[in-house]
Amino acid sequence: MTRRILVVEDDTATAGFLRSGLEDAGYQVEWAAEGRRGLQLAQRPGLDGIVLDRMLPALDGLSLLEILRAQGCDTPVIILSAIGSTDERVRGLRAGSDDYLVKPFAMTELLARLEVLHRRRVAAPGIVTRLACADLTLDLLASRAERAGQVLLLQPRAIQLLEFLMRNQGQVVTRSMIFQQVWNYDFDPGTNVIDVYVSNLRKEIDRPGLVPLLHTVRGAGYRLGPRE
Amino acid sequence: MASAASPPNGVPAPRRRRAPLLPWRSTSGRFLLLHLVLSLACVVPILLYLYFQIDRVLLADFARPLEYRQSNLENHYKSGGIAELTTSVASRAERAHRDQTAILLVDAQGRKLAGNLSAWPGDLAAPQDWTPVTLQRDGTAHPDEFLVRTALFGPGYRLLLGGLLDNRADMRAALLLALLAAFALAIPIGLLGSLTIVHEMNRMVAAIASIGQHVGAGDLRRRAETDGSGDPVDRLKVSLNAMLDRIEALVEEHRVLTDALAHDLRSPLTRIHIQVTQGLAEAPGRDQQPRFEAIAQEVARVLHMLESALEISRAEAGIGRGTFERFDLGAMLRDLHEIYQPLAAASGVTITVSCPPDLDFYGNRALVARALANLIDNALKYGAQGGEIALEASATETQAHLCVADRAAGIPAERRTEAIRKFGRLDGARSTPGSGLGLTLVSAVASLHDGRFELEDNRPGLRARLVLSRQLTASSQAQGATP
């Protein structure tokens, strides 16, 4: 089923870029160029996600989001903002957004984040204690990973990384998503730390003779799962 | 390095502590003393006035019977001349031992005519109003103190009449004691009054000071409660509130301005970025690709500078205190070590971490991390040839010290201020990529946390020290600073 996305963005160039990028990825896109119209469209049922600009004419993005959340709407929202300050990011998340992306952004980044939010939303409720991907398993309670029946020797940070990849298996996760999720920091480290950790993890899980599970997606990030 | 008491590397923190204040040098102490002295100064004249008035009344009581007696004797003199006066004085003298009086009548030559004294006291004039004299009456063993009045009759006859001061002295002593007791009681009562007033005054001032503290800590919405009485304290609170309204409005204006600036500058840059991205996707001509990539890099660099500049001006304005949280500085250093170690290893540098366990801190986690990341980034850029970068944390009751130290050439003392200044890039750094805002951001993060940022000599190398206050507490932030 085609997923429906609402884009609330006053800048027509960015809106056009968003629309074509999202439509190429198979989304059905609705667009509002100002806050009040955005709120009207956001209140309609059946939306799978909202891409919301932070600064809008008529009704500011944060206020729109607060009204929406106060009405009990739980549609995943990604704030797009020209303001990259860490403080603004926290304010956005506090207002009820599920993610925060600073302009300019890569389309792959936005698509990957929308996908994560969608999965989180449709995931069966209840506490997951064990994750599996092909013959790779992760016991979250015991922090124990196994591949093809063999226990993997992983440091705590590598376990966290593996958990994030397994929870989003089959889809692309970007380096900045990994950095925010696994290390819980917002700044751009400008280092290849993610690559180093992923490469170490790969050495453990994709031992010679096994089917590779952890793939590098050029220009985007990584994906865990059997090759498509 | 686990020393918690002193900053690392033995560099003394600037002395800020003042000599302990002597109690009477404080405003409260001085006010208390002043009030006490003033209230005693009021009590003392009242007590003195009372003393003299009561003394006067007592004297009048004492003198009245003697004056009456004297007028009787004058009447005797008028009716019967000196003979009758002498008889009256003699009969009076016989009874004088009962009512404790002294009486004496002498002629012009000073010869005794009648009375219970042997001779006229040499230096006593006549007439003479009440005056204390020591006299020895006939038939008594020792002289006594008398209050004496003298009168002159006809051709040189002199009459002395005196009352024993015994009772009066006792009463005077009792009166004096009572007044001294009243004075002694006035001291604790005055002290209690002073303490109450000082306490009340301090409470009032503390309420105003607490508003200042909260606002200083970022809670810009805090206001003093006014009672509308229009008294000086109320007026002080009203003007304080007006000042705070102005500050809040300025900070909000600053936020709106920087937001708008960010938006207006970022939007065209975003459009350039989009065009470049699409250009790269649609026309990947081999010779054009490096050019597109160079444009993309420059755009990213300008965006990065813009973001840093905004982050700095916001931190300097205190925006960001609303998102303070509690976190472990040690854990943050270990995270940063983990993040930067791969990059360091690639340039042959070892990063070491030393910090005490559980270094609890309350502040803006994201900004502190960014400041430290900037310092590590700098150390990797300019201090790599030293081969070693040390991340250190230590803390006192009131401050946390975070240091990033390298072993390379360092920065000469006279150029360190320039390195921290906005867009201040030292000559050697101009050839390497960077915004010239990295250290300014660190400095702004320090001031956001009521701290300071210093560059020191690491002998050899550079030691960047970030000092942050540990006294910004969750309670002082309870209202949140974000308007």
XYZ file of C-alpha atoms in Angstrom:
711
model
C 0.000 0.000 0.000
C 1.267 3.428 -0.891
C 2.262 5.457 2.144
C 1.012 9.013 2.467
C 3.312 11.786 3.596
C 2.438 15.401 4.373
C 5.113 17.969 3.626
C 4.683 21.340 5.348
C 7.343 23.621 3.840
C 7.116 27.250 2.732
C 10.228 27.279 0.551
C 9.075 26.112 -2.884
C 12.522 24.909 -4.016
C 12.918 22.692 -0.929
C 9.298 21.567 -1.204
C 9.861 20.578 -4.849
C 13.012 18.675 -3.911
C 11.156 16.896 -1.101
C 8.184 16.078 -3.291
C 10.197 14.581 -6.135
C 12.493 12.677 -3.758
C 9.607 11.237 -1.750
C 7.558 10.374 -4.839
C 10.572 8.628 -6.386
C 10.738 6.540 -3.220
C 7.082 5.550 -3.683
C 5.336 7.913 -1.275
C 2.134 9.776 -2.042
C 2.897 13.389 -1.128
C 0.595 16.160 0.061
C 2.003 19.662 0.431
C 1.085 22.688 2.510
C 3.032 25.928 2.155
C 2.011 27.472 5.469
C 1.268 26.393 9.036
C -2.515 26.739 9.279
C -3.127 24.792 6.081
C -0.551 22.267 7.300
C -2.482 21.791 10.536
C -5.745 21.217 8.608
C -4.145 18.558 6.413
C -2.313 16.969 9.357
C -5.618 16.481 11.191
C -7.004 14.289 8.413
C -6.781 10.555 9.106
C -4.623 8.095 7.194
C -1.283 9.912 7.150
C 1.862 7.815 7.538
C 4.188 10.686 8.346
C 4.676 14.437 8.410
C 7.772 16.319 7.275
C 7.452 19.650 9.043
C 9.510 22.781 8.487
C 10.429 24.534 11.733
C 9.790 28.104 10.585
C 6.557 28.679 8.737
C 4.326 31.617 7.914
C 1.007 31.944 9.789
C 1.647 29.124 12.273
C 5.119 28.173 13.445
C 6.173 24.523 13.091
C 6.630 23.918 16.810
C 3.225 25.396 17.653
C 1.594 23.310 14.936
C 3.204 20.197 16.385
C 2.154 21.060 19.919
C -1.470 21.539 18.832
C -1.381 18.273 16.921
C 0.053 16.316 19.857
C -2.391 17.944 22.268
C -5.201 16.614 20.054
C -3.839 13.114 20.504
C -2.467 12.717 16.994
C 0.439 10.255 16.968
C 1.505 10.455 13.304
C 5.327 10.317 13.141
C 6.765 13.804 12.599
C 10.226 14.752 11.350
C 11.121 18.392 11.864
C 13.183 19.962 9.116
C 14.979 22.979 10.390
C 17.356 25.635 9.230
C 18.320 26.048 12.870
C 20.931 23.469 13.701
C 21.584 24.516 17.261
C 21.515 21.697 19.779
C 19.092 23.654 21.904
C 16.585 23.903 19.050
C 16.880 20.182 18.471
C 15.928 19.484 22.068
C 13.036 21.952 21.844
C 11.794 20.193 18.728
C 11.929 16.776 20.337
C 10.257 18.124 23.470
C 7.440 19.596 21.398
C 6.675 16.063 20.265
C 8.648 15.460 17.093
C 10.022 11.974 16.507
C 13.131 13.144 14.696
C 14.919 16.350 13.765
C 16.836 16.950 10.572
C 18.875 20.042 9.831
C 18.835 21.628 6.373
C 20.418 20.981 4.009
C 19.957 17.258 4.206
C 20.466 14.346 1.875
C 17.314 12.671 0.545
C 18.710 9.284 1.557
C 18.979 10.534 5.142
C 15.337 11.683 5.203
C 14.095 8.456 3.588
C 16.064 6.303 6.015
C 14.688 8.214 8.981
C 11.096 8.049 7.706
C 11.507 4.303 7.314
C 12.768 3.899 10.891
C 9.821 5.890 12.215
C 7.377 3.855 10.140
C 8.784 0.581 11.440
C 8.711 1.769 14.985
C 5.054 2.646 14.525
C 3.903 -0.631 12.972
C 6.065 -2.822 15.229
C 4.007 -5.177 17.384
C 3.609 -3.722 20.860
C 5.212 -5.558 23.739
C 8.732 -5.911 25.009
C 11.155 -7.565 22.628
C 13.871 -9.559 24.353
C 15.314 -11.383 21.360
C 16.088 -10.169 17.859
C 16.885 -12.354 14.872
C 18.092 -11.837 11.317
C 18.679 -15.006 9.273
C 20.947 -17.158 11.481
C 22.081 -14.136 13.540
C 20.412 -13.741 16.946
C 20.725 -11.208 19.733
C 19.487 -11.902 23.267
C 18.860 -8.428 24.673
C 18.553 -9.553 28.280
C 21.835 -11.443 28.299
C 23.522 -9.076 25.783
C 24.559 -12.201 23.880
C 24.864 -12.442 20.112
C 25.157 -15.684 18.143
C 25.740 -16.394 14.486
C 25.136 -19.877 13.133
C 25.138 -21.217 16.686
C 28.451 -19.609 17.585
C 28.663 -16.956 20.319
C 30.117 -13.659 19.085
C 32.581 -11.710 21.221
C 31.235 -8.177 21.205
C 31.954 -5.112 23.343
C 28.921 -3.302 24.881
C 29.053 -0.565 22.217
C 29.128 -3.154 19.441
C 26.080 -4.847 21.001
C 24.240 -1.494 20.950
C 25.219 -1.010 17.314
C 24.083 -4.515 16.422
C 20.770 -4.003 18.220
C 20.094 -0.804 16.232
C 20.955 -2.525 12.948
C 18.829 -5.572 13.787
C 15.822 -3.512 14.830
C 16.013 -1.827 11.409
C 17.121 -4.830 9.399
C 16.541 -4.715 5.683
C 16.648 -0.927 5.520
C 19.375 1.623 5.126
C 20.607 3.374 8.259
C 22.884 6.386 7.838
C 26.031 7.193 9.769
C 24.433 10.154 11.518
C 21.487 7.972 12.557
C 23.899 5.447 14.027
C 25.840 8.199 15.769
C 22.697 9.704 17.297
C 21.188 6.364 18.278
C 24.199 4.449 19.509
C 26.370 7.237 20.952
C 23.521 9.635 21.697
C 25.344 12.765 20.518
C 24.226 15.368 18.016
C 27.396 16.926 16.682
C 29.084 15.805 13.486
C 32.188 13.939 14.653
C 33.780 14.280 11.238
C 35.636 11.028 11.928
C 35.295 7.545 10.534
C 34.372 6.152 13.947
C 31.148 4.634 12.635
C 33.021 2.934 9.773
C 35.580 1.549 12.218
C 32.894 0.132 14.520
C 30.833 -1.260 11.652
C 33.892 -2.850 10.103
C 34.843 -4.465 13.449
C 31.281 -5.711 13.865
C 31.331 -7.104 10.347
C 34.500 -9.070 11.100
C 32.647 -10.756 13.965
C 29.302 -11.505 12.317
C 30.343 -12.146 8.712
C 33.074 -14.707 9.341
C 34.579 -16.353 6.238
C 32.286 -19.018 4.788
C 29.076 -17.399 6.053
C 26.572 -15.468 3.933
C 27.378 -11.736 4.395
C 24.666 -9.906 6.350
C 26.098 -6.429 6.971
C 26.278 -4.417 3.750
C 27.636 -0.980 2.947
C 25.215 1.110 0.879
C 27.312 3.500 -1.156
C 26.682 7.165 -0.448
C 24.082 6.384 2.204
C 25.108 4.108 5.052
C 24.645 0.487 6.021
C 22.012 -2.209 5.822
C 21.728 -5.453 7.766
C 20.044 -8.431 6.145
C 20.469 -11.019 3.423
C 21.420 -9.438 0.075
C 18.296 -8.360 -1.813
C 44.626 11.440 37.576
C 42.090 11.242 40.343
C 42.872 14.329 42.370
C 39.550 15.832 43.220
C 40.739 18.705 45.346
C 43.111 20.547 43.081
C 42.943 21.282 39.383
C 45.120 19.003 37.297
C 48.735 19.762 36.506
C 49.132 21.882 39.606
C 48.019 25.061 37.909
C 46.391 27.142 40.594
C 42.902 28.421 39.894
C 42.684 32.225 40.050
C 42.073 33.402 43.597
C 38.545 34.552 44.011
C 38.028 33.843 47.671
C 38.053 36.956 49.849
C 39.291 37.175 53.435
C 36.536 36.052 55.819
C 34.381 39.000 56.755
C 34.392 40.072 60.436
C 30.802 39.908 61.761
C 30.487 43.674 62.329
C 31.822 44.454 58.861
C 28.848 42.846 57.174
C 25.820 44.982 56.335
C 23.633 42.960 58.698
C 26.183 43.275 61.509
C 26.512 47.014 61.056
C 22.771 47.483 60.862
C 22.281 45.429 63.997
C 24.882 47.471 65.909
C 23.495 50.765 64.643
C 19.962 49.857 65.608
C 21.065 48.697 69.035
C 23.075 51.881 69.683
C 20.202 54.066 68.502
C 17.627 52.305 70.636
C 19.921 52.565 73.682
C 20.547 56.213 72.855
C 16.789 56.724 73.134
C 16.498 54.813 76.403
C 19.373 56.573 78.226
C 17.981 60.167 78.146
C 14.563 58.861 79.182
C 16.084 57.053 82.137
C 18.186 60.118 83.091
C 15.137 62.380 82.875
C 13.203 59.930 85.071
C 16.056 59.825 87.546
C 16.269 63.581 87.950
C 12.511 64.079 88.108
C 12.043 61.389 90.730
C 14.993 62.803 92.656
C 13.389 66.249 92.553
C 10.072 64.892 93.855
C 11.859 62.966 96.603
C 13.793 66.099 97.570
C 10.599 68.137 97.730
C 9.031 65.472 99.969
C 12.115 65.563 102.173
C 12.345 69.347 102.337
C 8.668 70.172 102.895
C 8.492 69.396 106.713
C 11.763 71.258 107.332
C 10.518 74.280 105.358
C 7.312 74.167 107.380
C 9.318 74.048 110.583
C 11.444 77.002 109.457
C 8.385 79.140 108.711
C 7.036 78.284 112.201
C 10.303 79.476 113.749
C 10.124 82.673 111.663
C 6.651 83.259 113.075
C 7.995 82.792 116.641
C 10.720 85.343 115.895
C 8.178 87.813 114.564
C 5.877 87.446 117.615
C 8.404 87.139 120.421
C 11.760 88.267 119.083
C 15.015 86.429 119.581
C 14.044 85.230 123.079
C 11.037 83.275 121.846
C 12.988 81.991 118.848
C 15.754 80.730 121.164
C 13.180 78.963 123.353
C 11.531 77.370 120.356
C 14.854 76.203 118.936
C 15.885 74.770 122.304
C 12.603 72.855 122.673
C 12.860 71.718 119.122
C 16.447 70.512 119.726
C 15.275 68.351 122.600
C 12.960 66.460 120.277
C 15.329 66.544 117.373
C 16.889 63.097 117.995
C 13.476 61.531 117.246
C 12.938 63.034 113.817
C 16.635 62.994 112.887
C 17.014 66.723 112.399
C 19.913 69.062 113.089
C 19.074 72.514 114.417
C 21.261 75.437 115.556
C 20.734 79.133 116.308
C 23.788 81.403 116.648
C 24.174 85.145 117.185
C 26.105 87.571 114.993
C 29.364 86.503 116.610
C 28.670 82.881 115.967
C 27.921 82.002 119.554
C 25.473 79.192 120.062
C 22.096 80.314 121.428
C 20.283 76.997 121.162
C 20.351 73.753 119.172
C 21.866 70.282 119.017
C 25.107 71.220 117.273
C 28.127 72.532 119.112
C 29.192 75.170 116.549
C 28.236 76.695 113.209
C 30.003 74.860 110.337
C 32.792 77.223 109.284
C 32.203 77.487 105.547
C 28.410 77.576 105.627
C 26.839 80.927 104.604
C 23.434 82.276 105.568
C 20.996 82.380 103.951
C 21.743 79.276 101.959
C 19.407 76.924 100.117
C 19.564 73.140 100.455
C 23.112 71.856 100.511
C 24.662 68.631 101.791
C 26.907 69.059 104.882
C 28.541 66.610 107.292
C 27.564 67.443 110.858
C 28.014 65.853 114.264
C 25.056 66.360 116.580
C 25.496 66.612 120.332
C 25.285 63.226 121.979
C 26.031 61.216 118.838
C 29.193 59.198 118.329
C 29.910 60.064 114.700
C 29.150 62.735 112.120
C 26.316 62.178 109.626
C 25.432 63.552 106.233
C 22.681 66.189 106.412
C 20.861 68.250 103.862
C 20.966 71.719 105.338
C 19.213 75.060 104.836
C 20.178 78.271 106.609
C 18.323 81.539 107.273
C 19.219 84.988 108.599
C 17.147 86.793 111.301
C 17.337 90.416 112.337
C 20.818 91.728 113.142
C 22.963 88.685 112.356
C 21.132 85.766 113.994
C 21.640 82.641 111.908
C 19.485 79.558 111.956
C 20.525 76.145 110.572
C 17.968 73.413 109.882
C 19.017 70.043 108.471
C 17.485 66.647 107.799
C 19.444 63.399 108.022
C 20.143 62.118 104.521
C 19.984 58.485 105.543
C 16.568 57.614 104.043
C 17.050 59.757 101.070
C 20.380 58.069 100.201
C 18.712 54.662 100.463
C 15.888 55.768 98.196
C 18.295 57.277 95.750
C 20.279 54.053 95.655
C 17.092 52.079 95.084
C 16.047 54.434 92.326
C 19.449 54.205 90.681
C 19.338 50.414 90.882
C 15.878 50.339 89.330
C 16.976 52.573 86.494
C 20.137 50.557 85.911
C 18.013 47.409 85.820
C 15.758 49.075 83.270
C 18.828 49.968 81.231
C 20.181 46.425 81.489
C 16.820 45.089 80.343
C 16.802 47.529 77.427
C 19.937 45.893 75.947
C 18.485 42.392 75.295
C 15.116 43.834 74.307
C 16.846 46.237 71.914
C 19.005 43.395 70.626
C 15.943 41.237 70.064
C 14.289 44.111 68.210
C 17.419 44.666 66.118
C 17.684 40.965 65.313
C 14.028 40.835 64.288
C 14.424 43.846 62.023
C 17.708 42.583 60.540
C 16.138 39.183 60.003
C 13.142 40.734 58.263
C 15.405 42.979 56.179
C 17.599 40.026 55.193
C 14.559 37.982 54.260
C 13.417 40.786 51.991
C 16.832 41.202 50.394
C 17.256 37.432 50.075
C 13.954 37.219 48.200
C 15.195 39.819 45.729
C 18.643 38.178 45.512
C 17.046 34.810 44.808
C 15.202 36.341 41.843
C 18.546 37.632 40.556
C 20.110 34.205 41.001
C 17.329 32.432 39.143
C 17.460 34.921 36.296
C 21.249 34.653 36.202
C 20.882 30.890 35.984
C 18.630 31.297 32.951
C 15.130 31.270 34.396
C 14.191 34.536 32.727
C 10.543 34.319 33.679
C 11.096 34.679 37.424
C 9.721 37.931 38.918
C 9.586 39.540 42.356
C 6.178 39.590 44.050
C 5.023 43.161 44.569
C 2.369 44.217 47.091
C 1.332 47.472 45.425
C 2.114 49.473 48.553
C 4.489 51.756 46.687
C 7.022 51.781 49.542
C 10.726 51.832 48.583
C 11.029 48.031 48.744
C 7.955 47.620 46.578
C 9.314 50.226 44.157
C 12.634 48.355 44.069
C 10.796 45.154 43.156
C 8.729 46.937 40.520
C 11.837 48.404 38.878
C 13.626 45.042 39.131
C 10.680 43.403 37.378
C 10.690 46.074 34.683
C 14.396 45.436 34.148
C 13.789 41.684 33.931
C 10.951 42.195 31.444
C 13.393 44.134 29.311
C 16.063 41.427 29.568
C 13.567 38.717 28.695
C 12.371 40.723 25.708
C 15.961 41.279 24.551
C 16.848 37.597 24.814
C 13.687 36.659 22.954
C 14.482 39.276 20.307
C 17.956 37.810 20.052
C 16.525 34.354 19.581
C 14.062 35.517 16.936
C 16.806 37.472 15.184
C 19.258 34.576 15.112
C 16.490 32.195 14.050
C 15.547 34.509 11.216
C 19.189 34.984 10.249
C 19.687 31.235 10.237
C 16.574 30.732 8.191
C 17.339 33.466 5.676
C 20.936 32.407 5.178
C 20.317 28.695 5.263
C 17.446 28.662 2.812
C 19.484 29.912 -0.172
C 22.359 27.630 0.860
C 19.931 24.716 1.026
C 18.739 25.578 -2.483
C 22.348 25.641 -3.740
C 22.902 22.299 -2.055
C 19.792 20.860 -3.745
C 20.873 22.213 -7.147
C 24.340 20.741 -6.732
C 22.952 17.381 -5.644
C 20.574 17.275 -8.608
C 23.318 18.528 -10.907
C 25.554 15.693 -9.768
C 22.790 13.146 -10.311
C 21.653 14.383 -13.696
C 24.864 15.479 -15.413
C 27.663 13.349 -14.081
C 30.075 14.449 -16.732
C 33.477 13.293 -15.627
C 35.153 16.686 -15.861
C 32.278 18.473 -14.034
C 32.070 16.148 -11.052
C 35.061 17.525 -9.054
C 33.733 21.050 -9.582
C 30.277 20.105 -8.243
C 31.851 18.356 -5.302
C 34.004 21.392 -4.525
C 30.893 23.607 -4.523
C 29.120 21.141 -2.216
C 32.085 21.202 0.158
C 32.196 24.992 0.256
C 28.469 25.147 0.950
C 28.917 22.640 3.758
C 31.772 24.750 5.167
C 29.719 27.969 5.132
C 26.794 26.129 6.719
C 29.075 24.800 9.411
C 30.418 28.297 10.140
C 26.919 29.704 10.236
C 25.826 27.033 12.651
C 28.825 27.663 14.910
C 28.267 31.427 14.861
C 24.624 30.948 15.818
C 25.457 28.430 18.491
C 27.973 30.894 19.961
C 25.667 33.889 20.027
C 22.898 31.793 21.554
C 25.165 30.359 24.229
C 26.516 33.825 24.994
C 22.942 35.070 25.454
C 22.229 32.209 27.869
C 19.836 30.455 25.485
C 20.337 26.760 26.096
C 20.013 26.707 29.875
C 16.455 25.523 29.471
C 17.751 22.218 28.139
C 20.209 21.487 30.956
C 20.285 17.905 32.191
C 22.269 15.718 34.552
C 25.066 13.598 33.084
C 28.424 12.007 33.867
C 31.387 13.998 32.553
C 33.643 10.942 32.852
C 31.339 8.895 30.662
C 31.347 11.744 28.160
C 35.166 11.802 28.053
C 35.244 8.028 27.548
C 32.655 8.353 24.732
C 34.725 11.065 23.059
C 37.817 8.921 23.443
C 35.985 6.088 21.720
C 34.733 8.404 18.962
C 38.088 10.026 18.204
C 40.457 7.116 18.835
C 40.129 5.658 15.283
C 40.958 9.031 13.730
C 43.810 9.593 16.192
C 45.230 6.150 15.535
C 45.291 6.934 11.800
C 47.591 9.895 12.482
C 49.698 7.971 14.987
C 48.304 9.687 18.065
C 47.309 8.006 21.326
C 44.418 9.461 23.293
C 44.391 8.842 27.045
C 41.540 9.488 29.482
C 41.815 10.163 33.201
C 38.952 11.153 35.429
C 37.466 10.259 38.788
C 34.485 7.870 38.791
C 30.952 9.316 38.779
C 31.712 12.904 37.880
C 28.127 14.054 38.081
C 27.383 17.318 36.276
C 24.329 19.442 35.459
C 24.517 21.306 32.171
C 23.875 21.281 28.440
C 25.142 17.834 27.476
C 25.099 18.423 23.727
C 27.005 21.707 23.955
C 29.615 20.442 26.419
C 30.196 17.458 24.123
C 30.500 19.775 21.155
C 32.960 22.016 22.975
C 35.109 19.036 23.939
C 34.857 17.627 20.416
C 36.107 20.980 19.096
C 39.075 20.852 21.463
C 39.950 17.271 20.519
C 39.528 18.147 16.857
C 41.922 21.057 17.308
C 44.420 18.912 19.200
C 44.317 16.348 16.384
C 44.768 19.100 13.782
C 47.546 21.108 15.404
C 48.945 18.849 18.126
C 49.263 15.538 16.327
C 53.055 15.658 16.047
C 53.191 15.436 19.861
C 51.947 11.879 19.497
C 49.736 12.045 22.558
C 46.480 13.735 23.575
C 45.292 13.605 27.167
C 41.642 14.037 28.143
C 41.365 14.861 31.817
C 38.509 15.666 34.151
C 38.595 16.677 37.777
C 36.217 18.431 40.094
C 35.915 20.475 43.247
C 32.691 21.116 45.161
C 31.924 24.065 42.929
C 33.728 23.491 39.638
C 34.462 20.856 37.060
C 37.738 21.088 35.133
C 37.932 19.495 31.700
C 41.292 19.495 29.955
C 42.436 18.516 26.507
C 46.224 18.563 26.398
C 48.674 17.816 23.615
C 52.466 17.593 23.425
C 53.140 19.602 20.259
C 54.459 23.151 19.861
C 51.609 24.899 21.716
C 50.646 28.565 21.368
C 52.837 31.353 22.794
C 51.238 33.022 25.832
C 50.781 36.383 24.099
C 48.791 34.826 21.233
C 46.353 32.716 23.243
C 43.692 35.421 23.613
C 43.755 35.925 19.849
C 43.189 32.198 19.330
C 39.973 32.301 21.366
C 38.602 35.458 19.692
C 35.792 35.118 17.122
C 37.207 34.329 13.678
C 40.648 34.664 15.259
C 42.854 32.211 13.384
C 46.551 32.096 14.004
C 48.760 32.327 10.915
C 49.707 28.668 11.013
C 46.048 27.648 11.033
C 44.948 29.644 7.998
C 46.032 26.962 5.590
C 44.016 24.224 7.316
C 40.247 23.966 6.983
C 38.291 25.464 9.877
C 35.916 28.255 10.709
C 37.929 30.170 13.272
C 34.970 29.729 15.578
C 35.846 26.461 17.299
C 37.514 27.938 20.377
C 35.023 30.816 20.549
C 32.271 28.235 20.802
C 34.173 26.511 23.635
C 34.448 29.869 25.387
C 30.723 30.536 24.912
C 29.875 27.098 26.307
C 32.033 27.934 29.348
C 30.154 31.177 29.946
C 26.820 29.389 29.502
C 27.903 27.239 32.466
C 29.163 30.221 34.535
C 32.691 29.076 33.838
C 35.747 30.072 31.854
C 37.986 28.764 29.110
C 41.760 29.030 29.279
C 44.700 28.015 27.164
C 47.763 27.023 29.179
C 51.295 25.858 28.635
C 51.513 22.056 28.870
C 55.362 22.170 28.899
C 55.577 21.276 26.082
C 52.289 21.575 24.221
C 48.945 23.210 24.705
C 46.526 22.531 27.515
C 42.992 23.739 26.872
C 41.099 23.987 30.132
C 37.330 24.277 30.324
C 36.139 25.238 33.807
C 32.407 24.797 34.404
C 30.348 25.665 37.450
C 28.808 22.777 39.336
C 26.487 25.123 41.178
C 23.856 25.454 38.479
C 21.400 23.045 40.033
C 18.274 21.442 38.738
C 16.196 23.335 41.284
C 17.515 26.701 40.114
C 16.440 25.690 36.647
C 13.079 24.314 37.626
C 11.147 26.867 35.632
C 13.194 26.371 32.487
C 14.893 29.190 30.643
C 13.309 28.732 27.296
C 10.828 31.541 26.777
